[in-house]
Amino acid sequence: GENVEQHPSTLSVQEGDSAVIKCTYSDSASNYFPWYKQELGKGPQLIIDIRSNVGEKKDQRIAVTLNKTAKHFSLHITETQPEDSAVYFCAAPKGGSQGNLIFGKGTKLSVKP
Amino acid sequence: KAGVTQTPRYLIKTRGQQVTLSCSPISGHRSVSWYQQTPGQGLQFLFEYFSETQRNKGNFPGRFSGRQFSNSRSEMNVSTLELGDSALYLCASSLWQAEGGYTFGSGTRLTVV
C-alpha cells in the first residue's frame, strides 16, 4: 500500500535561514500532495498543496516542489520566523484522488530567534 | 464560516469502557475522515464517510467504528477500551475527497486508565 516517508524528523534553524523538508511516496497513482502545519494543541492546518501536473508552487515564503519520476516532493520555507516553529506533515492519497491521505511521520521545526 | 467542531475536547475513560466522539464538519462538506494521532505512530487513518457511507477504511480492529448522519455530522465509537487507545482523535472534513485539502478539527484527547 501507499507509504510516505518524511525527513528529517527534527530541524533547527536560525531565524531568517531557509528550511527544507523532504518526502517520498510509493503509490504511482498519487496525484495530490498537501503539506500541513500543526501547532501545539491544534489540529493540522493545510498550508500548501500541489497537483501532479505542476512541478512547483509558491505562496509567499513557502514553496513546494514535486518530482513525479523520482516520487519526491519537498517543502521549502524561506526567511524563517519564530512563528514557523511547529510540526510539519506531508501527505499523499492512497490509490488516487478518492483515497484517504497517508501522512508522513512529521518534522518538528524549531526556529531560533 | 465555522470550522470543524469536535466534542468533547478531553475524555478520561477506564479500560473496558466504550466511548463516542462527535464531529461536525464545515457546512457543505460531505466527506468526513477520522485519524488517530500518537507520538509513536503519527497520524493513522481510521475511516472516511461520504454521504452516510463508509468509503475508505484503515487497518484498525473492529472495536473502532463510525457513522455519518444525513447532515454530514459524524461519530466514532471505540468499544472495550484498551490503554493503547489513548491518543488524540482528529476529524477532518472536505467537500468531496482528499484532493483540495482536509480541514481538521482540534481533536479529542482520549486518555484510557
PDB file of C-alpha atoms in Angstrom:
ATOM      1  CA  GLY A   1       0.000   0.000   0.000  1.00  0.00           C
ATOM      2  CA  GLU A   2       0.939   3.669  -0.019  1.00  0.00           C
ATOM      3  CA  ASN A   3       3.864   4.661   2.145  1.00  0.00           C
ATOM      4  CA  VAL A   4       5.052   8.220   2.761  1.00  0.00           C
ATOM      5  CA  GLU A   5       8.483   8.793   4.242  1.00  0.00           C
ATOM      6  CA  GLN A   6       9.475  12.193   5.623  1.00  0.00           C
ATOM      7  CA  HIS A   7      12.884  13.595   6.554  1.00  0.00           C
ATOM      8  CA  PRO A   8      14.259  14.986   8.765  1.00  0.00           C
ATOM      9  CA  SER A   9      12.260  14.231  11.905  1.00  0.00           C
ATOM     10  CA  THR A  10      13.636  17.357  13.619  1.00  0.00           C
ATOM     11  CA  LEU A  11      15.085  20.524  12.132  1.00  0.00           C
ATOM     12  CA  SER A  12      16.524  23.515  13.939  1.00  0.00           C
ATOM     13  CA  VAL A  13      17.348  26.736  12.067  1.00  0.00           C
ATOM     14  CA  GLN A  14      18.227  30.330  12.902  1.00  0.00           C
ATOM     15  CA  GLU A  15      15.630  32.987  12.223  1.00  0.00           C
ATOM     16  CA  GLY A  16      15.999  34.197   8.665  1.00  0.00           C
ATOM     17  CA  ASP A  17      17.502  30.958   7.360  1.00  0.00           C
ATOM     18  CA  SER A  18      15.732  28.581   4.986  1.00  0.00           C
ATOM     19  CA  ALA A  19      14.256  25.205   5.924  1.00  0.00           C
ATOM     20  CA  VAL A  20      13.693  22.229   3.631  1.00  0.00           C
ATOM     21  CA  ILE A  21      11.644  19.132   4.423  1.00  0.00           C
ATOM     22  CA  LYS A  22      11.585  16.177   2.036  1.00  0.00           C
ATOM     23  CA  CYS A  23       9.095  13.387   1.409  1.00  0.00           C
ATOM     24  CA  THR A  24       8.964  10.336  -0.789  1.00  0.00           C
ATOM     25  CA  TYR A  25       5.868   8.321  -1.700  1.00  0.00           C
ATOM     26  CA  SER A  26       5.344   4.867  -3.148  1.00  0.00           C
ATOM     27  CA  ASP A  27       1.926   4.872  -4.890  1.00  0.00           C
ATOM     28  CA  SER A  28       2.267   5.879  -8.552  1.00  0.00           C
ATOM     29  CA  ALA A  29      -1.443   6.727  -8.624  1.00  0.00           C
ATOM     30  CA  SER A  30      -0.946   9.556  -6.102  1.00  0.00           C
ATOM     31  CA  ASN A  31      -1.698  12.862  -7.809  1.00  0.00           C
ATOM     32  CA  TYR A  32      -2.124  15.339  -4.977  1.00  0.00           C
ATOM     33  CA  PHE A  33       0.452  16.312  -2.358  1.00  0.00           C
ATOM     34  CA  PRO A  34      -0.527  18.575   0.551  1.00  0.00           C
ATOM     35  CA  TRP A  35       1.535  19.913   3.423  1.00  0.00           C
ATOM     36  CA  TYR A  36       0.115  20.543   6.875  1.00  0.00           C
ATOM     37  CA  LYS A  37       1.370  22.568   9.847  1.00  0.00           C
ATOM     38  CA  GLN A  38       0.387  21.531  13.357  1.00  0.00           C
ATOM     39  CA  GLU A  39       0.837  23.864  16.279  1.00  0.00           C
ATOM     40  CA  LEU A  40       0.614  22.754  19.885  1.00  0.00           C
ATOM     41  CA  GLY A  41      -2.941  21.944  20.958  1.00  0.00           C
ATOM     42  CA  LYS A  42      -4.374  22.317  17.465  1.00  0.00           C
ATOM     43  CA  GLY A  43      -5.254  20.111  14.552  1.00  0.00           C
ATOM     44  CA  PRO A  44      -3.091  20.118  11.399  1.00  0.00           C
ATOM     45  CA  GLN A  45      -3.713  23.041   9.062  1.00  0.00           C
ATOM     46  CA  LEU A  46      -3.252  22.883   5.292  1.00  0.00           C
ATOM     47  CA  ILE A  47      -0.552  25.370   4.252  1.00  0.00           C
ATOM     48  CA  ILE A  48       0.133  24.488   0.627  1.00  0.00           C
ATOM     49  CA  ASP A  49      -0.564  21.702  -1.836  1.00  0.00           C
ATOM     50  CA  ILE A  50       0.499  20.681  -5.332  1.00  0.00           C
ATOM     51  CA  ARG A  51      -1.060  18.554  -8.015  1.00  0.00           C
ATOM     52  CA  SER A  52       0.823  16.126 -10.204  1.00  0.00           C
ATOM     53  CA  ASN A  53       0.629  18.259 -13.352  1.00  0.00           C
ATOM     54  CA  VAL A  54       2.702  21.012 -11.718  1.00  0.00           C
ATOM     55  CA  GLY A  55       6.381  20.921 -10.778  1.00  0.00           C
ATOM     56  CA  GLU A  56       6.484  23.839  -8.343  1.00  0.00           C
ATOM     57  CA  LYS A  57       4.105  26.078  -6.454  1.00  0.00           C
ATOM     58  CA  LYS A  58       4.857  29.146  -4.325  1.00  0.00           C
ATOM     59  CA  ASP A  59       2.882  31.080  -1.747  1.00  0.00           C
ATOM     60  CA  GLN A  60       4.853  33.951  -0.226  1.00  0.00           C
ATOM     61  CA  ARG A  61       7.639  32.396   1.879  1.00  0.00           C
ATOM     62  CA  ILE A  62       6.660  28.778   1.285  1.00  0.00           C
ATOM     63  CA  ALA A  63       7.069  26.654  -1.817  1.00  0.00           C
ATOM     64  CA  VAL A  64       6.586  23.037  -2.743  1.00  0.00           C
ATOM     65  CA  THR A  65       8.411  21.143  -5.471  1.00  0.00           C
ATOM     66  CA  LEU A  66       7.406  17.810  -6.999  1.00  0.00           C
ATOM     67  CA  ASN A  67       9.441  15.261  -8.930  1.00  0.00           C
ATOM     68  CA  LYS A  68       6.949  12.612 -10.092  1.00  0.00           C
ATOM     69  CA  THR A  69       9.603  10.480 -11.757  1.00  0.00           C
ATOM     70  CA  ALA A  70      11.545  10.129  -8.528  1.00  0.00           C
ATOM     71  CA  LYS A  71       8.389  10.228  -6.370  1.00  0.00           C
ATOM     72  CA  HIS A  72       9.800  13.068  -4.270  1.00  0.00           C
ATOM     73  CA  PHE A  73       8.220  16.268  -3.050  1.00  0.00           C
ATOM     74  CA  SER A  74       9.672  18.942  -0.789  1.00  0.00           C
ATOM     75  CA  LEU A  75       8.581  21.896   1.314  1.00  0.00           C
ATOM     76  CA  HIS A  76      10.769  25.000   1.280  1.00  0.00           C
ATOM     77  CA  ILE A  77      10.358  27.797   3.819  1.00  0.00           C
ATOM     78  CA  THR A  78      12.459  30.913   3.264  1.00  0.00           C
ATOM     79  CA  GLU A  79      13.213  33.720   5.719  1.00  0.00           C
ATOM     80  CA  THR A  80      12.024  31.618   8.631  1.00  0.00           C
ATOM     81  CA  GLN A  81      10.407  33.303  11.616  1.00  0.00           C
ATOM     82  CA  PRO A  82       9.822  32.043  15.194  1.00  0.00           C
ATOM     83  CA  GLU A  83       6.122  31.597  14.404  1.00  0.00           C
ATOM     84  CA  ASP A  84       7.080  28.995  11.779  1.00  0.00           C
ATOM     85  CA  SER A  85       8.049  26.702  14.677  1.00  0.00           C
ATOM     86  CA  ALA A  86       5.625  23.749  14.529  1.00  0.00           C
ATOM     87  CA  VAL A  87       5.345  20.165  13.313  1.00  0.00           C
ATOM     88  CA  TYR A  88       5.001  19.827   9.535  1.00  0.00           C
ATOM     89  CA  PHE A  89       3.426  16.832   7.808  1.00  0.00           C
ATOM     90  CA  CYS A  90       3.481  15.817   4.177  1.00  0.00           C
ATOM     91  CA  ALA A  91       0.767  13.546   2.765  1.00  0.00           C
ATOM     92  CA  ALA A  92      -0.298  11.689  -0.352  1.00  0.00           C
ATOM     93  CA  PRO A  93      -3.573   9.988  -1.240  1.00  0.00           C
ATOM     94  CA  LYS A  94      -3.728   6.235  -1.325  1.00  0.00           C
ATOM     95  CA  GLY A  95      -4.911   4.922  -4.671  1.00  0.00           C
ATOM     96  CA  GLY A  96      -5.710   8.191  -6.396  1.00  0.00           C
ATOM     97  CA  SER A  97      -7.852  11.230  -5.732  1.00  0.00           C
ATOM     98  CA  GLN A  98     -10.649   9.437  -3.835  1.00  0.00           C
ATOM     99  CA  GLY A  99      -8.263   7.692  -1.499  1.00  0.00           C
ATOM    100  CA  ASN A 100      -7.625   8.767   2.035  1.00  0.00           C
ATOM    101  CA  LEU A 101      -4.477  10.735   2.847  1.00  0.00           C
ATOM    102  CA  ILE A 102      -1.443   8.878   4.147  1.00  0.00           C
ATOM    103  CA  PHE A 103       0.758  11.140   6.267  1.00  0.00           C
ATOM    104  CA  GLY A 104       4.469  11.216   6.833  1.00  0.00           C
ATOM    105  CA  LYS A 105       5.718  10.957  10.433  1.00  0.00           C
ATOM    106  CA  GLY A 106       6.226  14.697  10.730  1.00  0.00           C
ATOM    107  CA  THR A 107       9.113  17.153  11.067  1.00  0.00           C
ATOM    108  CA  LYS A 108       9.443  19.271  14.193  1.00  0.00           C
ATOM    109  CA  LEU A 109      10.808  22.619  13.040  1.00  0.00           C
ATOM    110  CA  SER A 110      12.346  24.959  15.612  1.00  0.00           C
ATOM    111  CA  VAL A 111      13.263  28.483  14.546  1.00  0.00           C
ATOM    112  CA  LYS A 112      15.630  30.159  16.992  1.00  0.00           C
ATOM    113  CA  PRO A 113      15.445  33.942  17.303  1.00  0.00           C
TER     114      PRO A 113
ATOM    115  CA  LYS B   1     -17.529  30.320   8.387  1.00  0.00           C
ATOM    116  CA  ALA B   2     -17.379  27.876  11.301  1.00  0.00           C
ATOM    117  CA  GLY B   3     -14.603  25.316  11.302  1.00  0.00           C
ATOM    118  CA  VAL B   4     -14.704  21.633  12.144  1.00  0.00           C
ATOM    119  CA  THR B   5     -16.031  21.111  15.655  1.00  0.00           C
ATOM    120  CA  GLN B   6     -15.084  18.108  17.729  1.00  0.00           C
ATOM    121  CA  THR B   7     -16.600  17.251  21.079  1.00  0.00           C
ATOM    122  CA  PRO B   8     -15.615  16.634  23.724  1.00  0.00           C
ATOM    123  CA  ARG B   9     -12.083  18.104  23.780  1.00  0.00           C
ATOM    124  CA  TYR B  10     -10.902  15.822  26.579  1.00  0.00           C
ATOM    125  CA  LEU B  11     -12.032  12.449  27.868  1.00  0.00           C
ATOM    126  CA  ILE B  12     -10.782  10.091  30.541  1.00  0.00           C
ATOM    127  CA  LYS B  13     -12.122   6.548  30.412  1.00  0.00           C
ATOM    128  CA  THR B  14     -11.386   3.261  32.143  1.00  0.00           C
ATOM    129  CA  ARG B  15     -10.213   0.132  30.372  1.00  0.00           C
ATOM    130  CA  GLY B  16     -13.131  -1.912  29.110  1.00  0.00           C
ATOM    131  CA  GLN B  17     -15.482   1.046  28.722  1.00  0.00           C
ATOM    132  CA  GLN B  18     -16.704   2.418  25.448  1.00  0.00           C
ATOM    133  CA  VAL B  19     -16.599   5.972  24.131  1.00  0.00           C
ATOM    134  CA  THR B  20     -18.318   8.030  21.444  1.00  0.00           C
ATOM    135  CA  LEU B  21     -16.687  11.045  19.835  1.00  0.00           C
ATOM    136  CA  SER B  22     -18.515  13.597  17.731  1.00  0.00           C
ATOM    137  CA  CYS B  23     -17.526  15.689  14.734  1.00  0.00           C
ATOM    138  CA  SER B  24     -19.432  18.474  12.971  1.00  0.00           C
ATOM    139  CA  PRO B  25     -17.859  19.240   9.575  1.00  0.00           C
ATOM    140  CA  ILE B  26     -17.759  22.551   7.767  1.00  0.00           C
ATOM    141  CA  SER B  27     -21.142  23.375   6.287  1.00  0.00           C
ATOM    142  CA  GLY B  28     -21.398  21.882   2.788  1.00  0.00           C
ATOM    143  CA  HIS B  29     -18.580  19.382   3.295  1.00  0.00           C
ATOM    144  CA  ARG B  30     -19.757  15.849   2.644  1.00  0.00           C
ATOM    145  CA  SER B  31     -16.631  13.855   3.421  1.00  0.00           C
ATOM    146  CA  VAL B  32     -15.533  13.231   7.000  1.00  0.00           C
ATOM    147  CA  SER B  33     -12.352  11.335   7.853  1.00  0.00           C
ATOM    148  CA  TRP B  34     -11.070  10.214  11.239  1.00  0.00           C
ATOM    149  CA  TYR B  35      -7.426   9.873  12.254  1.00  0.00           C
ATOM    150  CA  GLN B  36      -5.693   8.660  15.391  1.00  0.00           C
ATOM    151  CA  GLN B  37      -2.575  10.607  16.343  1.00  0.00           C
ATOM    152  CA  THR B  38       0.027   9.218  18.746  1.00  0.00           C
ATOM    153  CA  PRO B  39       3.679  10.216  19.326  1.00  0.00           C
ATOM    154  CA  GLY B  40       4.932   6.820  18.166  1.00  0.00           C
ATOM    155  CA  GLN B  41       2.724   6.115  15.157  1.00  0.00           C
ATOM    156  CA  GLY B  42       1.896   9.619  13.959  1.00  0.00           C
ATOM    157  CA  LEU B  43      -1.339  10.193  12.058  1.00  0.00           C
ATOM    158  CA  GLN B  44      -3.073   6.928  11.259  1.00  0.00           C
ATOM    159  CA  PHE B  45      -6.219   6.744   9.146  1.00  0.00           C
ATOM    160  CA  LEU B  46      -9.253   5.164  10.767  1.00  0.00           C
ATOM    161  CA  PHE B  47     -12.084   5.599   8.241  1.00  0.00           C
ATOM    162  CA  GLU B  48     -13.796   8.006   5.899  1.00  0.00           C
ATOM    163  CA  TYR B  49     -17.505   8.620   5.420  1.00  0.00           C
ATOM    164  CA  PHE B  50     -19.118  10.223   2.400  1.00  0.00           C
ATOM    165  CA  SER B  51     -22.868  10.699   2.072  1.00  0.00           C
ATOM    166  CA  GLU B  52     -23.531   8.440   5.065  1.00  0.00           C
ATOM    167  CA  THR B  53     -21.490   5.563   3.592  1.00  0.00           C
ATOM    168  CA  GLN B  54     -18.083   4.341   4.693  1.00  0.00           C
ATOM    169  CA  ARG B  55     -15.911   4.940   1.625  1.00  0.00           C
ATOM    170  CA  ASN B  56     -12.469   4.015   2.979  1.00  0.00           C
ATOM    171  CA  LYS B  57     -11.242   2.089   5.996  1.00  0.00           C
ATOM    172  CA  GLY B  58      -7.867   1.853   7.703  1.00  0.00           C
ATOM    173  CA  ASN B  59      -6.263  -1.065   9.488  1.00  0.00           C
ATOM    174  CA  PHE B  60      -7.854  -0.790  12.886  1.00  0.00           C
ATOM    175  CA  PRO B  61      -9.704  -3.543  14.769  1.00  0.00           C
ATOM    176  CA  GLY B  62     -13.470  -3.823  14.688  1.00  0.00           C
ATOM    177  CA  ARG B  63     -13.671  -2.136  18.110  1.00  0.00           C
ATOM    178  CA  PHE B  64     -13.358   1.113  16.172  1.00  0.00           C
ATOM    179  CA  SER B  65     -16.490   2.053  14.281  1.00  0.00           C
ATOM    180  CA  GLY B  66     -18.140   5.132  12.926  1.00  0.00           C
ATOM    181  CA  ARG B  67     -21.152   6.531  11.199  1.00  0.00           C
ATOM    182  CA  GLN B  68     -22.308   9.630   9.383  1.00  0.00           C
ATOM    183  CA  PHE B  69     -25.698  11.257   9.572  1.00  0.00           C
ATOM    184  CA  SER B  70     -27.701  12.912   6.817  1.00  0.00           C
ATOM    185  CA  ASN B  71     -26.442  16.360   7.905  1.00  0.00           C
ATOM    186  CA  SER B  72     -22.837  15.077   7.432  1.00  0.00           C
ATOM    187  CA  ARG B  73     -22.118  15.074  11.166  1.00  0.00           C
ATOM    188  CA  SER B  74     -20.124  12.031  12.159  1.00  0.00           C
ATOM    189  CA  GLU B  75     -19.487   9.976  15.246  1.00  0.00           C
ATOM    190  CA  MET B  76     -16.851   7.395  16.014  1.00  0.00           C
ATOM    191  CA  ASN B  77     -17.137   4.757  18.688  1.00  0.00           C
ATOM    192  CA  VAL B  78     -14.470   2.729  20.413  1.00  0.00           C
ATOM    193  CA  SER B  79     -15.661  -0.254  22.418  1.00  0.00           C
ATOM    194  CA  THR B  80     -13.778  -2.258  25.055  1.00  0.00           C
ATOM    195  CA  LEU B  81     -11.156   0.444  25.509  1.00  0.00           C
ATOM    196  CA  GLU B  82      -7.513  -0.531  25.908  1.00  0.00           C
ATOM    197  CA  LEU B  83      -4.639   1.522  27.341  1.00  0.00           C
ATOM    198  CA  GLY B  84      -3.167   1.715  23.843  1.00  0.00           C
ATOM    199  CA  ASP B  85      -6.234   3.585  22.592  1.00  0.00           C
ATOM    200  CA  SER B  86      -5.035   6.688  24.433  1.00  0.00           C
ATOM    201  CA  ALA B  87      -4.474   9.219  21.675  1.00  0.00           C
ATOM    202  CA  LEU B  88      -5.622  12.415  20.009  1.00  0.00           C
ATOM    203  CA  TYR B  89      -8.518  11.609  17.677  1.00  0.00           C
ATOM    204  CA  LEU B  90      -8.792  14.039  14.799  1.00  0.00           C
ATOM    205  CA  CYS B  91     -11.690  14.574  12.473  1.00  0.00           C
ATOM    206  CA  ALA B  92     -11.175  16.165   9.054  1.00  0.00           C
ATOM    207  CA  SER B  93     -13.771  17.321   6.571  1.00  0.00           C
ATOM    208  CA  SER B  94     -13.559  18.047   2.856  1.00  0.00           C
ATOM    209  CA  LEU B  95     -16.003  18.902   0.087  1.00  0.00           C
ATOM    210  CA  TRP B  96     -15.787  15.642  -1.836  1.00  0.00           C
ATOM    211  CA  GLN B  97     -12.426  13.949  -1.352  1.00  0.00           C
ATOM    212  CA  ALA B  98      -8.905  14.434  -0.028  1.00  0.00           C
ATOM    213  CA  GLU B  99      -7.833  16.436  -3.097  1.00  0.00           C
ATOM    214  CA  GLY B 100      -8.436  20.063  -2.276  1.00  0.00           C
ATOM    215  CA  GLY B 101      -7.384  19.514   1.285  1.00  0.00           C
ATOM    216  CA  TYR B 102      -8.808  18.463   4.572  1.00  0.00           C
ATOM    217  CA  THR B 103      -9.843  20.885   7.284  1.00  0.00           C
ATOM    218  CA  PHE B 104      -9.071  19.357  10.655  1.00  0.00           C
ATOM    219  CA  GLY B 105     -10.769  19.922  13.958  1.00  0.00           C
ATOM    220  CA  SER B 106      -8.747  20.456  17.138  1.00  0.00           C
ATOM    221  CA  GLY B 107      -9.282  16.850  18.162  1.00  0.00           C
ATOM    222  CA  THR B 108     -10.488  14.890  21.156  1.00  0.00           C
ATOM    223  CA  ARG B 109      -7.777  13.878  23.604  1.00  0.00           C
ATOM    224  CA  LEU B 110      -8.725  10.417  24.937  1.00  0.00           C
ATOM    225  CA  THR B 111      -6.921   9.008  27.949  1.00  0.00           C
ATOM    226  CA  VAL B 112      -7.606   5.415  28.970  1.00  0.00           C
ATOM    227  CA  VAL B 113      -6.630   4.499  32.544  1.00  0.00           C
TER     228      VAL B 113
END
